[in-house]
Coordinates of C-alpha atoms in Angstrom, one line a residue:
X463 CA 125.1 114.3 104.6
X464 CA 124.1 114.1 108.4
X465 CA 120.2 114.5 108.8
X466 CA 119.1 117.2 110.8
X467 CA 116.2 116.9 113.8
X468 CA 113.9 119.2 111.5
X469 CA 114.2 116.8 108.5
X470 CA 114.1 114.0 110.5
X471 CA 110.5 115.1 111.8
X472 CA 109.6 116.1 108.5
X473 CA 109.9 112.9 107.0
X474 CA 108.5 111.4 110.1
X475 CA 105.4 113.6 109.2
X476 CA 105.1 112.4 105.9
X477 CA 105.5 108.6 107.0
X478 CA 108.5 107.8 104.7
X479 CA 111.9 107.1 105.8
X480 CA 114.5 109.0 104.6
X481 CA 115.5 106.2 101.6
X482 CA 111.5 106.9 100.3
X483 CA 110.4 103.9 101.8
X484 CA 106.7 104.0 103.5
X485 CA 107.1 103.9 107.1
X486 CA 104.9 102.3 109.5
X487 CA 103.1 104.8 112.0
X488 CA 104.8 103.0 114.9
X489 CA 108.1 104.1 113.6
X490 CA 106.9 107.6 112.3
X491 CA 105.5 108.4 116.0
X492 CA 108.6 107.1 117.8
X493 CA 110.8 108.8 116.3
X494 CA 108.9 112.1 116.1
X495 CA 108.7 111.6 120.1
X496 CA 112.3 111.0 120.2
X497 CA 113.6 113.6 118.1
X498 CA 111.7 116.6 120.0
X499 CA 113.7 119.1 122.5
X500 CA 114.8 118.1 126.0
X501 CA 112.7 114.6 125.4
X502 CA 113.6 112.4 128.4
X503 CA 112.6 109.1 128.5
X504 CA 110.5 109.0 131.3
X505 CA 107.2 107.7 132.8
X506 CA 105.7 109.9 130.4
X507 CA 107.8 109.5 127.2
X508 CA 106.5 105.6 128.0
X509 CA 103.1 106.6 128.2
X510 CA 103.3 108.7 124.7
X511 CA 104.7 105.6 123.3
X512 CA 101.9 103.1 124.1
X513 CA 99.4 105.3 122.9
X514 CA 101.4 105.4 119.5
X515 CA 101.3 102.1 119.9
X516 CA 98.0 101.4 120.3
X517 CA 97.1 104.2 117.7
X518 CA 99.5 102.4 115.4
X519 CA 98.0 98.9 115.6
X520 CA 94.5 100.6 115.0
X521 CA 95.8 102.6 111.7
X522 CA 97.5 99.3 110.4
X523 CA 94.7 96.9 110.1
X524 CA 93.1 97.0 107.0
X525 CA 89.3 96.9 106.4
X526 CA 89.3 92.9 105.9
X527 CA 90.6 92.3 109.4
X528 CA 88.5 95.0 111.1
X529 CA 85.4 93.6 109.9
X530 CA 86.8 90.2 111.0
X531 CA 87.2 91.7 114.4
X532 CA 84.2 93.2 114.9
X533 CA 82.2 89.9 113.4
X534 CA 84.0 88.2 116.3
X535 CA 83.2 90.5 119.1
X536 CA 79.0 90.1 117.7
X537 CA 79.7 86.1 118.3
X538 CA 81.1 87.1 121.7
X539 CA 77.9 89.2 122.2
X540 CA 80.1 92.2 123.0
X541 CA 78.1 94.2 121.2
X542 CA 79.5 98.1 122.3
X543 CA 82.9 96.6 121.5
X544 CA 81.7 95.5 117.9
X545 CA 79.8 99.2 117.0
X546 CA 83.2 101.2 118.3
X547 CA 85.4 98.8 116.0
X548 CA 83.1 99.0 112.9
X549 CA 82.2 103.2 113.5
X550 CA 86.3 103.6 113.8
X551 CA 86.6 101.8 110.3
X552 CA 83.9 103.7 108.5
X553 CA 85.7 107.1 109.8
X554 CA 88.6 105.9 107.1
X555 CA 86.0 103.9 104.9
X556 CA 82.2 105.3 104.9
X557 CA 81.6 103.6 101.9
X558 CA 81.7 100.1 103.0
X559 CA 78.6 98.6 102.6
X560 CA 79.4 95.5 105.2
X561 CA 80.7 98.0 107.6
X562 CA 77.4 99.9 107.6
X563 CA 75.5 96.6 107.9
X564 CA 77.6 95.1 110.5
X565 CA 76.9 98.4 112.4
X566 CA 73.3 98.2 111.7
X567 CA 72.9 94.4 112.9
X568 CA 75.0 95.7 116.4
X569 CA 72.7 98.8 117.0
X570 CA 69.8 96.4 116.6
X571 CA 71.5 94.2 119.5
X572 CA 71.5 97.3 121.2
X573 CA 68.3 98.2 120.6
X574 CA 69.5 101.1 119.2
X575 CA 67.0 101.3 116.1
X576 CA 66.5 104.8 115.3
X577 CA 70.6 104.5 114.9
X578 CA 70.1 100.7 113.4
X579 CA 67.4 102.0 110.3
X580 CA 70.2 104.6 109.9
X581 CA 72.9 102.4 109.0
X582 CA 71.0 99.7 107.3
X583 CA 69.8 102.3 105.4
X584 CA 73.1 103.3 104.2
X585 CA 73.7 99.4 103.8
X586 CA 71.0 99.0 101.1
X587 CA 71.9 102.6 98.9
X588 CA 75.9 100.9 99.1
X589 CA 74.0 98.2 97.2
X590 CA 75.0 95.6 100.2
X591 CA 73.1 92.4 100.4
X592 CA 69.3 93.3 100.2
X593 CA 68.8 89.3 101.8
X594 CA 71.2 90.4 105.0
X595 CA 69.7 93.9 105.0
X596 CA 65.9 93.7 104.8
X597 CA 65.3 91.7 107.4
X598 CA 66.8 93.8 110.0
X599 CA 65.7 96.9 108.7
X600 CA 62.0 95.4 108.8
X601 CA 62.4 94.9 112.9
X602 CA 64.1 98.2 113.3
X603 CA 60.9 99.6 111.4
X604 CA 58.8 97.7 113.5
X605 CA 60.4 98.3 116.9
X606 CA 60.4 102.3 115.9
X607 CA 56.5 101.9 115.3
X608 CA 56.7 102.4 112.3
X609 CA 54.4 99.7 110.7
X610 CA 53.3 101.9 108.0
X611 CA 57.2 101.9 106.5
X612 CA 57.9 98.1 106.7
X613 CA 55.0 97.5 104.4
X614 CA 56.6 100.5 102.2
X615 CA 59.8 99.0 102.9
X616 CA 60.4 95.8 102.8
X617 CA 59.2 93.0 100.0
X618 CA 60.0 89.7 101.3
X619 CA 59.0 88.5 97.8
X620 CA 61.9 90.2 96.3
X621 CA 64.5 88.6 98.3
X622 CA 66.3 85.3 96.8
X623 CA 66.8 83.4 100.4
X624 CA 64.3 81.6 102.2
X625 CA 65.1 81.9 105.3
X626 CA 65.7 86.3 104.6
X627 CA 62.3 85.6 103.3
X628 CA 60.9 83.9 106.2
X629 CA 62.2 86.7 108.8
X630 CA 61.3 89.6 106.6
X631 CA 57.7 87.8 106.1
X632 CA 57.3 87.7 109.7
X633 CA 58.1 91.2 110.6
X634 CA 55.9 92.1 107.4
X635 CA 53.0 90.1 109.2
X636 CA 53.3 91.7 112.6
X637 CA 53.1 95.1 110.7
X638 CA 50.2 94.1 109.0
X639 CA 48.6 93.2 112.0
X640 CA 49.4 96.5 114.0
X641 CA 47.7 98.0 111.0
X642 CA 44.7 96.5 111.6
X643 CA 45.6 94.2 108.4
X644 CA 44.2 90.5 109.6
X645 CA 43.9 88.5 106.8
X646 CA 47.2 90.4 105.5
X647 CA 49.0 89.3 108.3
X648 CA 47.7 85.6 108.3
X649 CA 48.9 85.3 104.3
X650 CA 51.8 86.9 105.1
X651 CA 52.4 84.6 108.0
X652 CA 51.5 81.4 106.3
X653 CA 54.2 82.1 103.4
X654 CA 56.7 82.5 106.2
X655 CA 55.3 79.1 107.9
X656 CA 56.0 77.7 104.8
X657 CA 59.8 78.3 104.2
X658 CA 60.5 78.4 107.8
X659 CA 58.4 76.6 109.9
X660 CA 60.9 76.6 113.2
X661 CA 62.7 80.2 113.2
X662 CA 61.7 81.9 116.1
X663 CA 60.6 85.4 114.6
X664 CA 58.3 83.6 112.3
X665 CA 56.9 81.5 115.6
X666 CA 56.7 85.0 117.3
X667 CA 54.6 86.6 114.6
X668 CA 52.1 83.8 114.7
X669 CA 51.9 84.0 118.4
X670 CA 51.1 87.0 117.6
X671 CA 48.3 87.1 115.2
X672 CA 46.6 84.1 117.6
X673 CA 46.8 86.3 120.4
X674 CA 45.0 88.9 118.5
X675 CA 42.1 86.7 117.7
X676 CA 41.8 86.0 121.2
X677 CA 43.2 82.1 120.9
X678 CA 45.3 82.2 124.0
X679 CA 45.6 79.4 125.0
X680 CA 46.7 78.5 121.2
X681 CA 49.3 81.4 121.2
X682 CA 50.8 80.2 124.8
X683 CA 51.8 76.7 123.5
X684 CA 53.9 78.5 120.1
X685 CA 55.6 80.6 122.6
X686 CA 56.7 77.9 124.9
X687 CA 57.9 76.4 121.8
X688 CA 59.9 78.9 121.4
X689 CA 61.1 79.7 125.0
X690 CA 62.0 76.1 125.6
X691 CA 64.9 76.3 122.4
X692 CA 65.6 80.0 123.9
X693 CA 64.9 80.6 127.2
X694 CA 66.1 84.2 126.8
X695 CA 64.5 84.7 123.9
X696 CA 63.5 88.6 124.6
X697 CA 60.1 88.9 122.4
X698 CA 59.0 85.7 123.7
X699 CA 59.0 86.4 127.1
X700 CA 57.6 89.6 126.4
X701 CA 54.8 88.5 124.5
X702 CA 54.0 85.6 127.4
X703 CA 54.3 88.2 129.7
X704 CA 51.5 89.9 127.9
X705 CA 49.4 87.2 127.6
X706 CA 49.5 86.2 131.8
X707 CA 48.2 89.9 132.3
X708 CA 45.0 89.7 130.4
X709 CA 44.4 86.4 131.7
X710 CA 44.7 87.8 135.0
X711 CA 47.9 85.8 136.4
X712 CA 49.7 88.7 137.5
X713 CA 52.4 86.7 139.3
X714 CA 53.5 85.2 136.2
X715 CA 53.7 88.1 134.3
X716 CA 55.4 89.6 136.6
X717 CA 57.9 86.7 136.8
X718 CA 57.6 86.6 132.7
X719 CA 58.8 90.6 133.1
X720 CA 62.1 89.8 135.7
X721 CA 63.3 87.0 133.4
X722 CA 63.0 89.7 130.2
X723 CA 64.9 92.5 132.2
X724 CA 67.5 89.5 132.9
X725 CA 67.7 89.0 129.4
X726 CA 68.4 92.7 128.0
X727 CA 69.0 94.6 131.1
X728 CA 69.2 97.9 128.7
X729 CA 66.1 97.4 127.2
X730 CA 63.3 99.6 128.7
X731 CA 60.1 98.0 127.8
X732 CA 59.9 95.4 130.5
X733 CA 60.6 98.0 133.1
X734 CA 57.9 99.9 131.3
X735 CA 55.2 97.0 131.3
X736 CA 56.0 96.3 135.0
X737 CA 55.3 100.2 135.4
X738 CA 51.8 100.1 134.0
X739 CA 50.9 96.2 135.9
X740 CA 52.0 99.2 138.7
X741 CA 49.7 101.9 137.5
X742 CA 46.4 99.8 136.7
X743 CA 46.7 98.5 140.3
X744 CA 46.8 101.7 142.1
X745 CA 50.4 101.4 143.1
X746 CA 52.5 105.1 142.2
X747 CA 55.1 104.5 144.0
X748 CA 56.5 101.2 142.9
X749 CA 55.6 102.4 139.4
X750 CA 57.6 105.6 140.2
X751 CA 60.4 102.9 140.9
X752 CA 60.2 101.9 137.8
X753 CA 60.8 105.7 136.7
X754 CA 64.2 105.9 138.3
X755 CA 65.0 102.5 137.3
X756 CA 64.4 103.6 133.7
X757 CA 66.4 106.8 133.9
X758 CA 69.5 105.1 134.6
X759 CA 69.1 104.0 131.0
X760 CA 70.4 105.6 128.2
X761 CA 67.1 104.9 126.2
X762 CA 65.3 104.9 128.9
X763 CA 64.8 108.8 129.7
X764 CA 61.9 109.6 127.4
X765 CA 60.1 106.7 128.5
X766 CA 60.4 107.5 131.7
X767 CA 59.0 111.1 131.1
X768 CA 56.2 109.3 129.6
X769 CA 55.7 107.4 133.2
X770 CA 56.1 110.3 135.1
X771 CA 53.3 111.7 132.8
X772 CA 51.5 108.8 133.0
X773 CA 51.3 108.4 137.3
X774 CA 50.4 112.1 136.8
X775 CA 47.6 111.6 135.3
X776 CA 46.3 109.1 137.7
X777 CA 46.6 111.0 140.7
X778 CA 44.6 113.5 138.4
X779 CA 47.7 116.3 137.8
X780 CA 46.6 116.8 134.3
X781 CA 48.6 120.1 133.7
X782 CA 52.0 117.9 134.8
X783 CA 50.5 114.9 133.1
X784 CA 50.8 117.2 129.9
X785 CA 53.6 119.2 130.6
X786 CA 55.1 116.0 131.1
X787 CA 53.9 113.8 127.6
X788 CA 55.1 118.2 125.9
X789 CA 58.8 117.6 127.2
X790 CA 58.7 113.8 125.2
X791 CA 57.2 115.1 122.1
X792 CA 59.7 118.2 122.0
X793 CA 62.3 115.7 121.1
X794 CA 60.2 112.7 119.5
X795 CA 57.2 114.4 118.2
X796 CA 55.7 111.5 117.0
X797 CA 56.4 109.5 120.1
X798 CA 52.7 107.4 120.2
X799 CA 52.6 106.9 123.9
X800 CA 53.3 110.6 124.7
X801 CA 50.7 111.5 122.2
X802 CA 48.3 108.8 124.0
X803 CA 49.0 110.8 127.7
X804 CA 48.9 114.3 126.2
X805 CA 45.7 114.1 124.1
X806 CA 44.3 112.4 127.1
X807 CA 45.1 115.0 129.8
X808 CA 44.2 117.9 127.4
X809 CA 41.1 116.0 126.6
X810 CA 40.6 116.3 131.1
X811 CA 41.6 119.7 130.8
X812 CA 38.9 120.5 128.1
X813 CA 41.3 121.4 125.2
X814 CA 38.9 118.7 123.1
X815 CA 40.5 120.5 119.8
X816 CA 43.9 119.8 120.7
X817 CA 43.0 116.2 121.6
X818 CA 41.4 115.3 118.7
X819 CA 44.2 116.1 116.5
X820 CA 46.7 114.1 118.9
X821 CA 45.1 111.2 118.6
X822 CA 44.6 111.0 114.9
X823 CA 48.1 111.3 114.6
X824 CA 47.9 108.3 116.5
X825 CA 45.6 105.9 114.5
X826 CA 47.3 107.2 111.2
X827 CA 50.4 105.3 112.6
X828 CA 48.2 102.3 114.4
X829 CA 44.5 102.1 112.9
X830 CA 43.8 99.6 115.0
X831 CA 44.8 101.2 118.1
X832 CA 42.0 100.9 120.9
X833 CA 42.2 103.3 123.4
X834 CA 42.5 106.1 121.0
X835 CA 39.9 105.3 118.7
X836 CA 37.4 104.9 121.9
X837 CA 38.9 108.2 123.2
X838 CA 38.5 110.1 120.3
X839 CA 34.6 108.6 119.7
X840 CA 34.0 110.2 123.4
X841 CA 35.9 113.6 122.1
X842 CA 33.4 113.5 119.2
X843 CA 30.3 112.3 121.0
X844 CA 31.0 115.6 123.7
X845 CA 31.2 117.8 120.8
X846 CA 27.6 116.6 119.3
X847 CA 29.0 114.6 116.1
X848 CA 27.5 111.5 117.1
X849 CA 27.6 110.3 113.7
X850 CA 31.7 111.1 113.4
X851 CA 32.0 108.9 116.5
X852 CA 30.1 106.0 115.1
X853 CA 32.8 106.3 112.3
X854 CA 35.7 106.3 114.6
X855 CA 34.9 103.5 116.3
X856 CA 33.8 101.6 113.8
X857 CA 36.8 100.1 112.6
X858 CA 36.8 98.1 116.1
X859 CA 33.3 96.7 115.9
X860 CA 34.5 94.8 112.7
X861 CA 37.1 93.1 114.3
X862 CA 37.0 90.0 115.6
X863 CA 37.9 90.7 118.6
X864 CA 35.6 93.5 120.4
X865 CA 36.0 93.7 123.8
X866 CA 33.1 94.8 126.9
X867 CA 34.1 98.4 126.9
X868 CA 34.3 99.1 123.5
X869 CA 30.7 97.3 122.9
X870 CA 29.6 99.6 125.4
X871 CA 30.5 103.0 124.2
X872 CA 29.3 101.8 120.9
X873 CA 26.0 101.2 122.6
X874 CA 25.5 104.5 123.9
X875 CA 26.7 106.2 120.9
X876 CA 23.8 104.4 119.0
X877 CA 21.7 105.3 122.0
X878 CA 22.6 109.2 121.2
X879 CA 21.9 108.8 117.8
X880 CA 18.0 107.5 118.2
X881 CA 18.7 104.1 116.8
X882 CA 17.5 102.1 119.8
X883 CA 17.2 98.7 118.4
X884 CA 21.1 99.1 117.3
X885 CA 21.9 100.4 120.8
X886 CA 20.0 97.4 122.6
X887 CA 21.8 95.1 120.7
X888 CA 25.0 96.0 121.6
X889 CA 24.3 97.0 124.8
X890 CA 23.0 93.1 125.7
X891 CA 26.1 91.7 124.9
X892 CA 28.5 94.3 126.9
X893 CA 25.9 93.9 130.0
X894 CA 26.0 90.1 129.3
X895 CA 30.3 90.0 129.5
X896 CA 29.8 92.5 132.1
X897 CA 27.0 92.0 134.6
X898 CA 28.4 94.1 137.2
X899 CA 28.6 97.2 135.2
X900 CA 25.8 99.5 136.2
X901 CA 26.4 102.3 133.6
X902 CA 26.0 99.8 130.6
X903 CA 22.7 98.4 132.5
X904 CA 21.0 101.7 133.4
X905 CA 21.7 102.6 129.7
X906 CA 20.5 99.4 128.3
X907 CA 17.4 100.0 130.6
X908 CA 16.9 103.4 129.0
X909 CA 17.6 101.8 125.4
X910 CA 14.9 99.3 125.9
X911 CA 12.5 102.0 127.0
X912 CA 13.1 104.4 124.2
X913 CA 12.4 101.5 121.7
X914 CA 9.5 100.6 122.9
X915 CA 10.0 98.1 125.2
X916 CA 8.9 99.2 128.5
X917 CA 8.3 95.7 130.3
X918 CA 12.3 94.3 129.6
X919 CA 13.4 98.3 130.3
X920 CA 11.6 97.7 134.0
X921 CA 13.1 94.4 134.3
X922 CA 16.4 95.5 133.5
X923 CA 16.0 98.5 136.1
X924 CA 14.7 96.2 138.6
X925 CA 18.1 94.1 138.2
X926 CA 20.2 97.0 138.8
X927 CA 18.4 97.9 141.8
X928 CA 18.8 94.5 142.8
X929 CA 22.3 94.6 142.3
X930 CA 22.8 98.1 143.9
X931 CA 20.3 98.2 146.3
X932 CA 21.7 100.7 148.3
X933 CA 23.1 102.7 145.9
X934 CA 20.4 103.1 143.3
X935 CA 17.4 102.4 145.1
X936 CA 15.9 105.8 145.3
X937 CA 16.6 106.7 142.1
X938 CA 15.6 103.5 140.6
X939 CA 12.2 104.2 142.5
X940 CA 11.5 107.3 140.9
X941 CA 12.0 106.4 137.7
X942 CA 9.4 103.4 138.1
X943 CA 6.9 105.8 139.6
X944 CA 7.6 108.4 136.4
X945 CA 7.2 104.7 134.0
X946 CA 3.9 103.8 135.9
X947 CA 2.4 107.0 135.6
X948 CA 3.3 107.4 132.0
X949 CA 5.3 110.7 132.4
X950 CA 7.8 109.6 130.0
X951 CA 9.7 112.4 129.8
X952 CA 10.4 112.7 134.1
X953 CA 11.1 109.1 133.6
X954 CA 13.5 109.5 130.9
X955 CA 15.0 112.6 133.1
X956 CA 15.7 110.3 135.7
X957 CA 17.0 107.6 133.7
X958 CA 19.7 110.3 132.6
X959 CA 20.7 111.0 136.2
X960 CA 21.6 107.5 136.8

C-alpha cells in the first residue's frame, strides 16, 4: 500500500517511522518539511532545515551529556553559556538535583544571587549534595544581606567535608560578624583556619574580622596573601580597596576599585564604592558617572537609583532624595541602602515617625550597622527620649571599635540626660581623637561646667577660642563674662548657642 502525504506527516508527528520504529527528530522534521504543499527547496527550505537541525541535536542529548556540557562551559568561564544549557535541560527535567545546582553555582558566577539562593534551594529539597550545596547558598545569603538566614541556614558542622566545612565556616563567620556577633565570628573563623588554613574565602573572612577590630595593618598582609595566588580575586580587592579609604590613600583605593571592575565588569559594587569615594569628596558629577555607568548593567539599575538618591541628598533635594530611595524599595522593599537614603531624607524633611521605623528595619537585618544606629539615637534624642537613644546606641559603645563620632553623640546624649561625669568622659576622648572639632569641645566645655567643674570648663572654652579665634571669640567672651559673674544660667544660655 502506497503511503499517502497525510500519513506520512502523521507518523512524522508521532516520531515513529512507518515500520513502528522510533524516529529521530532530525528525520521526523525533514520529512514533515518535505512532505508539505508546493515545498521548494530553497534558501528558505535550507534555513528550516538547520534550525531542525540544531533543534534536533538539542532534543537528542540526554541529561548526562548536557550536564557534561554545561560543567565544561563553567571551566571555560562561559558562564551565560553554562545557565542557558543547564535552564534548557531542567525545562525537560526540573527534578534534577545537579541541574539545579549547576545552575545555582553559574548564577553565583553571575552574581545573580537572588536567582542563585533560588536554585540552590531547589538543589537541597532534590536532596542534592548538602557538602556542594551549603557553601554556595551561605555566600548567596550573604551577598543578598541576609546574614540573619546563613546563621538559620547553614551548619557547617553538619557537613562531612572539610574543605565544604571550611567555606561554609567562613561565610558563617562573616555573617556573624555583620551581626554584630565578634567572638562568634572569631570561633567560627578559627574552626575554618583549622581545616583550611590556605582557601581564599576562609583568608577573606579573617581579613575581615581583623579589619573590624581595627588591626589594619594585620588584615592588609592576609589579603596580599591572598591577591598574590589570585590577583583577580574579586572580594580581595574589594576588601583592600576598603581598607586604603579609611586609611586615607585614596589613590590606591581607587586603583584597588579599577582592578575589581576589571575583574567582574558586571558586578556593580565597585562602580558603587567609587561613587561614594565621589560623593564624600564633593564630586556629583563624576559620581553621577558612576550612575550611568551603572545603568548599563543589568543589576545595576536599582543601585543606581539608590546613587541618584544618594547625590540628591547631598545637594540637599530631600523630596527627590526620597522619591528616589521610594522607586528602589517599590521593587526591593527591603533594599538596606535605599532604606539608609529614605529614612535619612524623611528624617531632613521632618517625617521623624517614618524614619524611625526605616531604620529599624535596618538594624534588625545589620545590628551592628553604624550610621543607622547613630541616626536613629538623633531621631530619638529630637523627640525627647533621651533614655531610648542611649539604648540605641549602645550596642556601639560596647564594641571594640568605637569611632570619634559615635563617642561624641554618645557624649551629648549623656549631656541631655544630666549625667555629666558620663558625658565628660566620653566627651574627652572624642575631643582627644578629634581636636579640631569645635561642637564636641564647646559641649565638653558645657559638660565640665554643669558637673561642677568650672576651672577645666574655662580652660576648655579658652582652647576653642584659641582655636577659632575669629569665629567664636565673641561668643566665647560672653559666656566667660556670664561664668565670672556667676549668672549661671546666661552662661549656660550662651554655651547652648555655640
Amino acid at each position: 500500500m502506497t503511503e499517502t502525504t497525510n500519513e506520512r506527516l502523521f507518523l512524522s508527528r508521532s516520531g515513529r517511522s512507518p515500520n513502528g520504529r522510533i524516529r529521530p527528530w532530525r528525520a521526523c522534521i525533514v520529512e514533515r518539511v518535505s512532505a508539505c504543499k508546493g515545498f521548494r527547496r530553497s534558501a528558505s527550505a535550507s534555513f528550516v532545515l538547520a534550525v531542525g537541525l540544531f533543534l534536533a541535536a538539542c532534543s537528542e542529548k540526554d541529561p548526562e551529556a548536557a550536564i557534561a556540557d554545561a560543567k565544561q562551559s563553567l571551566e571555560k568561564r562561559e558562564h551565560n553559556a553554562a545557565a542557558l544549557q543547564l535552564k534548557t535541560l531542567l525545562q525537560e527535567h526540573p527534578d534534577d538535583g545537579e541541574a539545579r545546582y549547576l545552575l545555582g553555582k553559574a548564577s553565583i558566577e553571575l552574581w545573580d544571587f537572588g536567582s542563585a539562593e533560588k536554585e540552590l534551594r531547589r538543589a537541597k529539597g532534590l536532596g542534592y549534595d548538602a557538602n556542594r550545596v551549603a557553601p554556595l547558598l551561605a555566600r548567596a545569603l550573604l551577598e543578598l544581606g541576609q546574614p540573619d538566614r546563613v546563621l538559620a541556614d547553614i551548619d557547617p558542622s553538619a557537613l562531612t567535608d572539610p574543605t565544604s566545612q571550611a567555606l561554609a565556616g567562613a561565610y558563617r563567620a562573616r555573617a556573624q560578624l555583620a551581626l554584630g556577633k565578634l567572638e562568634d565570628a572569631r570561633a567560627t573563623l578559627n574552626g575554618a583556619l583549622g581545616l583550611r588554613p590556605t582557601l581564599a574565602p576562609v583568608l577573606v573572612a579573617q581579613a575581615h574580622i581583623l579589619a573590624h577590630e581595627k588591626d589594619l595593618a594585620a588584615s592588609e598582609r592576609v589579603l596580599d596573601t591572598v591577591i598574590a595566588a589570585n590577583p583577580g580575586d574579586f572580594e580581595a580587592l574589594m576588601l583592600k580597596a576598603a581598607i586604603d579609604r579609611a586609611q586615607g590613600r585614596e589613590a590606591e583605593a581607587r586603583a584597588g576599585l579599577e582592578k575589581a571592575i576589571s575583574a567582574v565588569p558586571s558586578v556593580p559594587a565597585p562602580r558603587v564604592a567609587l561613587a561614594d569615594m565621589f560623593l564624600r569628596a564633593g564630586r556629583l558629577e563624576e559620581a553621577r558617572a558612576q550612575a550611568d555607568e551603572l545603568r548599563k548593567m543589568p543589576a545595576g539599575v536599582l543601585p543606581a537609583k539608590v546613587l541618584d538618591g544618594q547625590i540628591a541628598y547631598r545637594e540637599k533635594r530631600y523630596e527627590a532624595a526620597r522619591d528616589s530611595a521610594a522607586q528602589v524599595l517599590k521593587a526591593a522593599p527591603n533594599h538596606l541602602p535605599a532604606l539608609l537614603v529614605s529614612a535619612a531624607s524623611e528624617f531632613e524633611l521632618g517625617s521623624l515617625v517614618l524614619a524611625e521605623e526605616q531604620l529599624r528595619k535596618v538594624i534588625a537585618r545589620l545590628p551592628g550597622h553604624v550610621p543607622a544606629r547613630r541616626l536613629l539615637a538623633e531621631i530619638l534624642l529630637r523627640e525627647g527620649k533621651v533614655e531610648a537613644a542611649d539604648e540605641a546606641l549602645q550596642p556601639l559603645l560596647e564594641s571594640a571599635s568605637i569611632d570619634t563620632d559615635t563617642l561624641a553623640q554618645a557624649g551629648r546624649i549623656a549631656f541631655q540626660a544630666g549625667d555629666h561625669d558620663k558625658a565628660t568622659k566620653l566627651l574627652r576622648r572624642a575631643a582627644d581623637a578629634k581636636p579640631e572639632d569645635t561642637r564636641v569641645q564647646s559641649v565638653l566645655a558645657a559638660s565640665l561646667i554643669m558637673g561642677g567643674h568650672a576651672a577645666a570648663g574655662i580652660e576648655a572654652l579658652e582652647k576653642l577660642g584659641t582655636q577659632q579665634p575669629d569665629q567664636f571669640q565673641s561668643e566665647i567672651l560672653l559666656v566667660m563674662t556670664h561664668l565670672r559673674a556667676r549668672s549661671w544660667d546666661k552662661a549656660l544660655t550662651a554655651l547652648a548657642a555655640l
